[in-house]
mmCIF file of C-alpha atoms in Angstrom:
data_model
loop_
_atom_site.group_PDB
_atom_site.id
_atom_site.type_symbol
_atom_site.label_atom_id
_atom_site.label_comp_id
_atom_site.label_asym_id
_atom_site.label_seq_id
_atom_site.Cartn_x
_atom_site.Cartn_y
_atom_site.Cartn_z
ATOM 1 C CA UNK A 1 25.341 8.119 -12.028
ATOM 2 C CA UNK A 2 22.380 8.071 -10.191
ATOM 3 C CA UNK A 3 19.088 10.293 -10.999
ATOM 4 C CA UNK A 4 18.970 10.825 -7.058
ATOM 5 C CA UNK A 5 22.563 12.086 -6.861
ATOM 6 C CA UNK A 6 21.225 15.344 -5.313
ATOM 7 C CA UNK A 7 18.270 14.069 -3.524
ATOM 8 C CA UNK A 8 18.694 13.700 0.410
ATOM 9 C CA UNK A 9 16.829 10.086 2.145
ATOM 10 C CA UNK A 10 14.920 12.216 3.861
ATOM 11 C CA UNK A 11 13.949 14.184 1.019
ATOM 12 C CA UNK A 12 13.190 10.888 -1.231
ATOM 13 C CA UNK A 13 10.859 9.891 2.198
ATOM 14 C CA UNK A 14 8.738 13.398 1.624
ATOM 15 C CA UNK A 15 8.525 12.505 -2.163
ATOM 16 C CA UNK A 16 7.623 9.043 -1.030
ATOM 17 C CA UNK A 17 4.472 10.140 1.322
ATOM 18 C CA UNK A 18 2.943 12.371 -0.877
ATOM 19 C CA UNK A 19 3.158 9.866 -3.397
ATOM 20 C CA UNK A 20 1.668 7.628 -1.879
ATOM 21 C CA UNK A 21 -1.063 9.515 -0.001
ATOM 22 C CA UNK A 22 -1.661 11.173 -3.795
ATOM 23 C CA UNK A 23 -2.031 7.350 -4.949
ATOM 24 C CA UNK A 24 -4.353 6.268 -2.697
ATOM 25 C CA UNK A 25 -6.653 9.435 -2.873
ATOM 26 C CA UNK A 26 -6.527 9.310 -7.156
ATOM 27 C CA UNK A 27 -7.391 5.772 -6.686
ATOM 28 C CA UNK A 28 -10.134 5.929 -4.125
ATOM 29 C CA UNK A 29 -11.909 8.514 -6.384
ATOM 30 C CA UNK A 30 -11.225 8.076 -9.743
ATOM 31 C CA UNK A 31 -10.681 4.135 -9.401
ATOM 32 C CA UNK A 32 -9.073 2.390 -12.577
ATOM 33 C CA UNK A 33 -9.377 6.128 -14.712
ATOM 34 C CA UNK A 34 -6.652 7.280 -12.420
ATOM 35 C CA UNK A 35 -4.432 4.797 -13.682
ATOM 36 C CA UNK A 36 -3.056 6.855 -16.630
ATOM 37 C CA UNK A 37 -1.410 9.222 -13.304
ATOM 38 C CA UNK A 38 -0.838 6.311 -10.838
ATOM 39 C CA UNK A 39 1.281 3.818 -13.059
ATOM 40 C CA UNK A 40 3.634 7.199 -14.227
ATOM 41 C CA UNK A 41 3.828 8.234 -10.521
ATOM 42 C CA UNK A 42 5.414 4.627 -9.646
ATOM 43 C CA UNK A 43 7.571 5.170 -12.360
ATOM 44 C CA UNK A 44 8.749 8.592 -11.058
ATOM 45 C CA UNK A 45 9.842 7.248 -7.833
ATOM 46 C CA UNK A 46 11.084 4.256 -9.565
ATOM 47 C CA UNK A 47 13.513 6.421 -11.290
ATOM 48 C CA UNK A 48 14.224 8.682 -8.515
ATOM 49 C CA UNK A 49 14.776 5.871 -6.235
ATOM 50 C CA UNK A 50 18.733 4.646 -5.849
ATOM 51 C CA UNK A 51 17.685 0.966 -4.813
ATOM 52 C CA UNK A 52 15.328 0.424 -8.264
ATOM 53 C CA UNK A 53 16.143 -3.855 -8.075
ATOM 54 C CA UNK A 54 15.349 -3.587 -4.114
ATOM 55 C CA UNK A 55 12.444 -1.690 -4.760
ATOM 56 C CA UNK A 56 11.141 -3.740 -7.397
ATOM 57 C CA UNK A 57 11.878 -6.770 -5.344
ATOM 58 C CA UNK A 58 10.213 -5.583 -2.200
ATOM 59 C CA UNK A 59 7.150 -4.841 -4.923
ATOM 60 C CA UNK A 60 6.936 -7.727 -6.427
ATOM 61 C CA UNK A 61 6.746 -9.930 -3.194
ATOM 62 C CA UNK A 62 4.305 -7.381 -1.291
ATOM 63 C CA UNK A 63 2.499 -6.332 -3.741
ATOM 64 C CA UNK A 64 1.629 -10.055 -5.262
ATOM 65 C CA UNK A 65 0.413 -11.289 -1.704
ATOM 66 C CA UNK A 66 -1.622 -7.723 -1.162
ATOM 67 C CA UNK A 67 -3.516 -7.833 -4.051
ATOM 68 C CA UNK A 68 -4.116 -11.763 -4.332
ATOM 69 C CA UNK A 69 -5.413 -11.678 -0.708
ATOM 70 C CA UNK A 70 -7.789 -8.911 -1.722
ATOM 71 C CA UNK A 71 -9.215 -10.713 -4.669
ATOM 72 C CA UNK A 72 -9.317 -14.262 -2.072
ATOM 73 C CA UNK A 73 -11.266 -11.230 0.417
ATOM 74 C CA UNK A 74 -13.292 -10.412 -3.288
ATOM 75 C CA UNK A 75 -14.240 -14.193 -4.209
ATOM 76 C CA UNK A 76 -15.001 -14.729 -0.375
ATOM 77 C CA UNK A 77 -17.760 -12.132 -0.633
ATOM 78 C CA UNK A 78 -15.835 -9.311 1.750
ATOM 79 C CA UNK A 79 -15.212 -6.874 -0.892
ATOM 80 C CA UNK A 80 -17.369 -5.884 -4.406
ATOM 81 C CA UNK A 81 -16.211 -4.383 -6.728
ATOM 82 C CA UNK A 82 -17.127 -3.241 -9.686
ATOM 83 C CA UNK A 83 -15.331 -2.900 -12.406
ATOM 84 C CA UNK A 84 -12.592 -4.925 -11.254
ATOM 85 C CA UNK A 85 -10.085 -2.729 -9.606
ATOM 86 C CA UNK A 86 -6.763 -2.768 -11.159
ATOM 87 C CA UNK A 87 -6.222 0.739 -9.321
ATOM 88 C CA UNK A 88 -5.619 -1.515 -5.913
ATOM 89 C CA UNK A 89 -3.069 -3.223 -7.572
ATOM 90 C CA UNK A 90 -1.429 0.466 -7.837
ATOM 91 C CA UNK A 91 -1.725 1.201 -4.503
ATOM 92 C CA UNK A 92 -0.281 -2.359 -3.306
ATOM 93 C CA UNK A 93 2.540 -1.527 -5.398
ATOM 94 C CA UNK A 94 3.183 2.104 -3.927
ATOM 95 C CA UNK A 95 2.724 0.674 -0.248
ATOM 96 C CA UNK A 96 5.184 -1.771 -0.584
ATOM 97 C CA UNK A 97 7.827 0.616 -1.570
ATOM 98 C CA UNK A 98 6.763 2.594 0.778
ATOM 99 C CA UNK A 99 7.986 0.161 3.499
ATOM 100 C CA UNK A 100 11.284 1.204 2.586
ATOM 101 C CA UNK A 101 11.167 5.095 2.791
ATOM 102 C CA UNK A 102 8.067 6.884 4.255
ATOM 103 C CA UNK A 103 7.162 3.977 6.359
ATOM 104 C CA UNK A 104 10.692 2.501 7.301
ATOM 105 C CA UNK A 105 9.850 4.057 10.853
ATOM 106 C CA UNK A 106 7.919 0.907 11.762
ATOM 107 C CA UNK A 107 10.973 -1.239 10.935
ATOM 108 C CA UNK A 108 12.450 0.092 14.304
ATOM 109 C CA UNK A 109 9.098 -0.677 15.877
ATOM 110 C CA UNK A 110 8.113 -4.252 17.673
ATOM 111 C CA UNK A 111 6.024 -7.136 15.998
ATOM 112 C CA UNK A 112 2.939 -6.068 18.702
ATOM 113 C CA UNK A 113 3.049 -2.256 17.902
ATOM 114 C CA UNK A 114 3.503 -3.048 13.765
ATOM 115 C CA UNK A 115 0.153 -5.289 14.436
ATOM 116 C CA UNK A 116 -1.624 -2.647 16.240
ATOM 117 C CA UNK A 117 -0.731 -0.100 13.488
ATOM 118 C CA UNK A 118 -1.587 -2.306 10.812
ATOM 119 C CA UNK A 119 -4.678 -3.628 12.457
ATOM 120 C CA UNK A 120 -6.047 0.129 12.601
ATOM 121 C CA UNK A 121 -4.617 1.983 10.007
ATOM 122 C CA UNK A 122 -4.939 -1.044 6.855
ATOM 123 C CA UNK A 123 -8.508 -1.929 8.300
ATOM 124 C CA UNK A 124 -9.380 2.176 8.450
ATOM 125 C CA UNK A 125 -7.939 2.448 4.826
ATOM 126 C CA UNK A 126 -10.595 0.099 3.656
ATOM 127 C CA UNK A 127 -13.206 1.508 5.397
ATOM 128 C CA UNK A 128 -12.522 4.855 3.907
ATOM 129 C CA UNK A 129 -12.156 3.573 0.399
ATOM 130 C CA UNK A 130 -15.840 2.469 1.396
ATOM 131 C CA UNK A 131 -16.962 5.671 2.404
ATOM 132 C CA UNK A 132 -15.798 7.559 -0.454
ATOM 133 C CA UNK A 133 -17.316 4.623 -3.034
ATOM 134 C CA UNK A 134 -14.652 2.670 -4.142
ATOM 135 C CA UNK A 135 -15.626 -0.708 -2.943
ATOM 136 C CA UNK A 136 -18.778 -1.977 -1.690
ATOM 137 C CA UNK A 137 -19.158 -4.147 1.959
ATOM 138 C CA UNK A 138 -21.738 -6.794 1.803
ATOM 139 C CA UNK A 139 -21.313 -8.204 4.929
ATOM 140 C CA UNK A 140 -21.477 -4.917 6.545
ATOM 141 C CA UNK A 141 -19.882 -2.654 8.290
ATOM 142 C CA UNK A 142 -18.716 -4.296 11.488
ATOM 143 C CA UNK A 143 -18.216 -7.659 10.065
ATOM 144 C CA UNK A 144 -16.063 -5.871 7.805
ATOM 145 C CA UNK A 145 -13.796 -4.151 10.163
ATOM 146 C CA UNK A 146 -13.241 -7.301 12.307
ATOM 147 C CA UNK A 147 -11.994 -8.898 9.486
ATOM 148 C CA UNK A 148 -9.915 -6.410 7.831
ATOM 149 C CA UNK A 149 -8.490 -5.804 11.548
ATOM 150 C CA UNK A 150 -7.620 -9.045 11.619
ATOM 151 C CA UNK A 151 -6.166 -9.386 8.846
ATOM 152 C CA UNK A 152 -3.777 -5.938 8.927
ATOM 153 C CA UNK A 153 -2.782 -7.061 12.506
ATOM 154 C CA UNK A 154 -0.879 -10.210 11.358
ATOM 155 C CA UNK A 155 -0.225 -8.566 7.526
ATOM 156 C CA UNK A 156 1.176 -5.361 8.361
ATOM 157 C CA UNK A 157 3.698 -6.682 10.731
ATOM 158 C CA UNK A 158 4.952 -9.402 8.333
ATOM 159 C CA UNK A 159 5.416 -6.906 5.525
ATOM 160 C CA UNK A 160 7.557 -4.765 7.689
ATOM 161 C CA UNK A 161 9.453 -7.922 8.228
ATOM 162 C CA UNK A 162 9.977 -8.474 4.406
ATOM 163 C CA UNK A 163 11.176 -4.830 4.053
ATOM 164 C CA UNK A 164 13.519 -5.535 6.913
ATOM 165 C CA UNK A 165 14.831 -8.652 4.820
ATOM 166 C CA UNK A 166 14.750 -6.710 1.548
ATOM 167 C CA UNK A 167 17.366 -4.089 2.617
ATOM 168 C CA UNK A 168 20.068 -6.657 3.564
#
């Protein structure tokens, strides 16, 4: 039987978001220390979730291309950071299940509106997390952006399309 047997979609979507938001915030301020809250927290939804393999799955392929384009974006000279952030790791892993539940609104969405979203919302993410400390800029602030725009308009889209492909 399944630990979600009681648990409604919708439900499992709330759990989702404030996972996720909780993630990213733990993350942002308390970098690789908040990893002893992060890692059980993926866990959690891990074991809540009824689709664990699809989950995993949708993890492992989103995830892996999330974080390895961040460290090409590191050894390009877009990001710093110091000391190496396994924390983003964590929150590529909780965004890509997210795809599936507190995000799966943007798989009913078009390729130009998924790029627009992405291009925003992923470059804004990074931009906080610079804000708040978490990762240094050094080409600056608008250089930044542009890329990181860039970058989440083409990304965010083709990550919805994985999820899309995951469920089936």
């Amino acid at each position: 039987m399944s630990s979600t047997a009681g648990l409604k979609p919708l439900h499992l979507n709330m759990i989702n978001l404030v996972m996720f938001q909780g993630v990213w915030w733990l993350s942002i301020l308390y970098q690789n220390s908040a990893l002893w809250l992060t890692v059980p927290l993926l866990l959690l939804h891990l074991y809540l979730s009824p689709n664990h393999l699809q989950d995993i799955r949708l993890m492992l392929k989103v995830a892996s291309f999330g974080f390895f384009f961040d460290c090409a974006l590191m050894l390009s000279g877009v990001f710093q950071f110091l000391p190496f952030p396994i924390w983003l790791l964590l929150i590529w892993c909780h965004f890509a299940i997210s795809l599936s539940y507190s995000l799966t609104f943007a798989q009913k969405l078009n390729w130009t509106v998924n790029a627009i979203l992405g291009g925003v919302f992923g470059c804004m993410s990074y931009l906080a997390g610079a804000r708040f400390g978490a990762v240094e800029l050094p080409l600056g602030l608008f250089s930044s952006a542009v890329i990181l725009f860039v970058a989440w308009l083409v990304m965010f889209p083709m990550f919805v399309n994985v999820s899309r492909s995951n469920a089936s």
